[in-house]
Amino acid sequence: MMNRSFFSRNTVQIGRKVAYNQRQTFTTNAKLPILKSSVLPRSILWAVGLAGAAVGGFYLADARSAFHEYVLCPIIRASTSAEQGHKLGIFFMKYGLTPRLLDDETYDTSDVLGVDVFGTKLKSPIGLAAGLDKDGEAIESLFNCGFSYVEIGSITPEPQPGNPQPRFFRLPRDDAVINRYGFNSSGHFNVVATLKLRFEKLLQKFQRNNSPDSEIPSNAFRNGKLLAVNLGKNKFGDEVTDYVKGVERLGPYADVLVINVSSPNTPGLRDLQNELKLTSLLSTVVAERNVLQNNLLGKKPPVLVKVAPDLTEPEIESIATAAKTAKVDGIIISNTTIQRPKSTLKTTDNNLVDQTGGLSGKPLKPIALQALRHLRKYTKDSDLVLVGCGGISSGKDALEFGKAGATFIELYTAFAYKGPGLPGKIRDELIAELKKEGKTWQQIIGQDDK
Ligand SMILES: Cc1cc2nc3c(=O)[nH]c(=O)nc-3n(C[C@H](O)[C@H](O)[C@H](O)COP(=O)(O)O)c2cc1C
Ligand SMILES: *[C@@H]1O[C@H](CO)[C@@H](O)[C@H](O)[C@H]1NC(C)=O
Ligand SMILES: *[C@@H]1O[C@H](CO)[C@@H](O)[C@H](O)[C@H]1NC(C)=O
Ligand SMILES: CC(=O)N[C@H]1CO[C@H](CO)[C@@H](O)[C@@H]1O
């Protein structure tokens, strides 16, 4: 009862447009006054106007034009709070007002960058991590920018509002952000509705353009690309039931399912009891996936677990053992960190650095990479697929994760800073790096310990 009224009350709030009455300074903890108004701040109108003009020109329709990285992104950063900027990005992408990687379809990079994973040949190992498109509203635009793998979510069973604002902070000097969104989500039914509509539209289009016996490549509806759905649990939900519901409801629309077991604050994962608990959770989810009616394309989605980087080596070993026993398909490493590697941070404002939440972007990279190396140590005797994530912003970074054992990589924060040209830039840098070494991506995976 209590839960229900909590959710319904807050659901109303989600739908209501709120705008700050002034530019939000995100360096303070102070509660900011909120106007119940549908009027957007002038700065946003400005940014929208500029971007509207932007989509007019052909030059600007190219994801890699310098305009996006050096003009539009900085303007958005200067004129919006972090969360407004995030919303604005989603708004552009939802309505397709975004540039695309023009040669994504025609430039065949699969001989160098192609990677065999989950029975598909992924076009390139470059993916988008969860949390940018939480409600699956911007999938087409994200693939158009050049990502080969797009992970939407996390999506919780019931809608939930997440934490109060402010809850997202930029640390531009460090190419980093801190977030404590607390998993605001519009819930399974809303997202399923969005995905169903999308599926039906794309199916019709596909049938119009292809012969009746051609096979739909994936839920991405594109060759060599995959759509992943990240399942969350409600704040007051039960882990097992919430993930099982997620598999049942969203499994049909997903090429890959991700569940989170990141619990950086849960002490003592290392004891056997916790390992057994985790194994049982993962086994239940995998069993549910196994009985899932084949998804709309006649396939069963692989299940990945996503973990935090703030784990000790014994904890990582525990997770690896549980993942193998439960026969999950892979592990994403990693989520954001609760650490603040202060000696490496350029941002000195403690009001900002000490905000509660997960840190992501550049400063996370060494932490995530170390966690990946530990994980690789305990999984290389298995066929678990490792997905590298954390502070990746260049072809060099991607290559480092690949060599440390990642089959493919995903990123979020660098994309938020650098804009829609980043996936194309990383693709080209990665090709150049691999050419230097005379190797393909597939060949360098896990090279460090071979
Ligand atoms: C604003 C924000 C929201 C996020 N939301 C989620 C989420 O809902 N689910 C999730 O699994 N990860 C979430 N993440 C974590 C990212 O998917 C990723 O694991 C992390 O940011 C590290 O990668 P990066 O350094 O490339 O950003 C979020 C990250 C950010 C910055
Ligand atoms: C969660 O927050 C992000 C950023 O403000 C927004 O784009 C998204 O629509 C929100 N989702 C819900 C359900 O509130
Ligand atoms: C990731 O890390 C944050 C911050 O530590 C935590 O709240 C969250 O539950 C973790 N899991 C996911 C999926 O983001
Ligand atoms: C959104 C979500 O599901 N978050 C959960 C991630 O996992 C930890 C436990 O491992 C939960 O405490 C979070 O609520």
PDB file of N, CA and C and ligand atoms in Angstrom, residues 154-156 160 182-183 230-235 239 243 259-264 266 278 281 306 335, ligand 4:
ATOM      1  N   SER A 154      18.949   1.923 -17.193  1.00  0.00           N
ATOM      2  CA  SER A 154      18.236   0.818 -16.572  1.00  0.00           C
ATOM      3  C   SER A 154      16.735   1.102 -16.477  1.00  0.00           C
ATOM      4  N   ILE A 155      15.938   0.053 -16.680  1.00  0.00           N
ATOM      5  CA  ILE A 155      14.498   0.174 -16.624  1.00  0.00           C
ATOM      6  C   ILE A 155      14.000  -0.617 -15.420  1.00  0.00           C
ATOM      7  N   THR A 156      13.236   0.041 -14.565  1.00  0.00           N
ATOM      8  CA  THR A 156      12.713  -0.631 -13.375  1.00  0.00           C
ATOM      9  C   THR A 156      11.287  -1.104 -13.670  1.00  0.00           C
ATOM     10  N   GLN A 160       9.606   5.024 -11.382  1.00  0.00           N
ATOM     11  CA  GLN A 160      10.084   5.632 -10.133  1.00  0.00           C
ATOM     12  C   GLN A 160      10.835   6.913 -10.449  1.00  0.00           C
ATOM     13  N   GLY A 182      19.730   7.763  -9.140  1.00  0.00           N
ATOM     14  CA  GLY A 182      18.904   6.861  -8.346  1.00  0.00           C
ATOM     15  C   GLY A 182      17.897   6.114  -9.193  1.00  0.00           C
ATOM     16  N   PHE A 183      18.249   5.915 -10.457  1.00  0.00           N
ATOM     17  CA  PHE A 183      17.421   5.122 -11.370  1.00  0.00           C
ATOM     18  C   PHE A 183      16.014   5.667 -11.523  1.00  0.00           C
ATOM     19  N   ASN A 230      19.016  -2.896 -20.340  1.00  0.00           N
ATOM     20  CA  ASN A 230      19.543  -3.023 -18.986  1.00  0.00           C
ATOM     21  C   ASN A 230      18.371  -2.999 -17.997  1.00  0.00           C
ATOM     22  N   LEU A 231      18.248  -4.079 -17.220  1.00  0.00           N
ATOM     23  CA  LEU A 231      17.119  -4.228 -16.308  1.00  0.00           C
ATOM     24  C   LEU A 231      17.499  -3.747 -14.913  1.00  0.00           C
ATOM     25  N   GLY A 232      16.644  -2.931 -14.322  1.00  0.00           N
ATOM     26  CA  GLY A 232      16.901  -2.445 -12.973  1.00  0.00           C
ATOM     27  C   GLY A 232      15.909  -3.024 -11.990  1.00  0.00           C
ATOM     28  N   LYS A 233      16.118  -2.696 -10.739  1.00  0.00           N
ATOM     29  CA  LYS A 233      15.134  -3.088  -9.727  1.00  0.00           C
ATOM     30  C   LYS A 233      14.601  -1.840  -9.047  1.00  0.00           C
ATOM     31  N   ASN A 234      13.346  -1.892  -8.627  1.00  0.00           N
ATOM     32  CA  ASN A 234      12.770  -0.728  -7.955  1.00  0.00           C
ATOM     33  C   ASN A 234      13.416  -0.527  -6.596  1.00  0.00           C
ATOM     34  N   LYS A 235      13.374   0.736  -6.161  1.00  0.00           N
ATOM     35  CA  LYS A 235      13.983   1.079  -4.880  1.00  0.00           C
ATOM     36  C   LYS A 235      13.471   0.153  -3.776  1.00  0.00           C
ATOM     37  N   GLU A 239      14.931  -8.046  -5.632  1.00  0.00           N
ATOM     38  CA  GLU A 239      15.887  -8.267  -6.710  1.00  0.00           C
ATOM     39  C   GLU A 239      15.425  -9.360  -7.674  1.00  0.00           C
ATOM     40  N   TYR A 243      14.012  -8.645 -11.561  1.00  0.00           N
ATOM     41  CA  TYR A 243      14.780  -9.045 -12.746  1.00  0.00           C
ATOM     42  C   TYR A 243      14.006 -10.068 -13.584  1.00  0.00           C
ATOM     43  N   ILE A 259      21.742  -7.347 -16.366  1.00  0.00           N
ATOM     44  CA  ILE A 259      21.270  -7.070 -15.011  1.00  0.00           C
ATOM     45  C   ILE A 259      22.452  -6.583 -14.186  1.00  0.00           C
ATOM     46  N   ASN A 260      22.116  -5.811 -13.154  1.00  0.00           N
ATOM     47  CA  ASN A 260      23.196  -5.189 -12.399  1.00  0.00           C
ATOM     48  C   ASN A 260      23.374  -5.892 -11.075  1.00  0.00           C
ATOM     49  N   VAL A 261      24.595  -6.279 -10.770  1.00  0.00           N
ATOM     50  CA  VAL A 261      24.867  -6.753  -9.421  1.00  0.00           C
ATOM     51  C   VAL A 261      25.915  -5.867  -8.769  1.00  0.00           C
ATOM     52  N   SER A 262      26.028  -4.651  -9.300  1.00  0.00           N
ATOM     53  CA  SER A 262      26.997  -3.741  -8.701  1.00  0.00           C
ATOM     54  C   SER A 262      26.509  -3.415  -7.314  1.00  0.00           C
ATOM     55  N   SER A 263      27.238  -3.821  -6.348  1.00  0.00           N
ATOM     56  CA  SER A 263      26.853  -3.396  -5.005  1.00  0.00           C
ATOM     57  C   SER A 263      28.112  -3.006  -4.269  1.00  0.00           C
ATOM     58  N   PRO A 264      28.656  -1.861  -4.661  1.00  0.00           N
ATOM     59  CA  PRO A 264      29.931  -1.454  -4.074  1.00  0.00           C
ATOM     60  C   PRO A 264      29.836  -1.299  -2.562  1.00  0.00           C
ATOM     61  N   THR A 266      27.853  -3.182  -0.537  1.00  0.00           N
ATOM     62  CA  THR A 266      27.461  -4.383   0.191  1.00  0.00           C
ATOM     63  C   THR A 266      28.707  -5.058   0.730  1.00  0.00           C
ATOM     64  N   LEU A 278      24.247 -14.931  -4.803  1.00  0.00           N
ATOM     65  CA  LEU A 278      24.420 -14.359  -6.130  1.00  0.00           C
ATOM     66  C   LEU A 278      24.227 -15.438  -7.200  1.00  0.00           C
ATOM     67  N   LEU A 281      20.575 -16.024  -7.587  1.00  0.00           N
ATOM     68  CA  LEU A 281      19.929 -14.932  -8.330  1.00  0.00           C
ATOM     69  C   LEU A 281      20.193 -15.073  -9.836  1.00  0.00           C
ATOM     70  N   LYS A 306      26.318  -6.746 -14.871  1.00  0.00           N
ATOM     71  CA  LYS A 306      27.179  -5.569 -14.812  1.00  0.00           C
ATOM     72  C   LYS A 306      27.638  -5.361 -13.379  1.00  0.00           C
ATOM     73  N   ASN A 335      30.578  -0.427 -13.945  1.00  0.00           N
ATOM     74  CA  ASN A 335      29.720   0.691 -13.559  1.00  0.00           C
ATOM     75  C   ASN A 335      30.595   1.864 -13.072  1.00  0.00           C
TER      76      ASN A 335
HETATM   77  C1  LIG B   4      18.922  -0.061 -10.675  1.00  0.00           C
HETATM   78  C2  LIG B   4      19.379  -1.209  -9.890  1.00  0.00           C
HETATM   79  O1  LIG B   4      18.943  -2.293 -10.133  1.00  0.00           O
HETATM   80  N1  LIG B   4      20.271  -0.982  -8.924  1.00  0.00           N
HETATM   81  C3  LIG B   4      20.715  -2.042  -8.041  1.00  0.00           C
HETATM   82  C4  LIG B   4      22.058  -2.589  -8.453  1.00  0.00           C
HETATM   83  O2  LIG B   4      22.440  -3.634  -7.578  1.00  0.00           O
HETATM   84  C5  LIG B   4      22.478  -3.344  -6.203  1.00  0.00           C
HETATM   85  C6  LIG B   4      22.699  -4.627  -5.442  1.00  0.00           C
HETATM   86  O3  LIG B   4      23.648  -5.432  -6.033  1.00  0.00           O
HETATM   87  C7  LIG B   4      21.187  -2.717  -5.718  1.00  0.00           C
HETATM   88  O4  LIG B   4      21.356  -2.244  -4.405  1.00  0.00           O
HETATM   89  C8  LIG B   4      20.791  -1.553  -6.623  1.00  0.00           C
HETATM   90  O5  LIG B   4      19.539  -1.059  -6.233  1.00  0.00           O
END
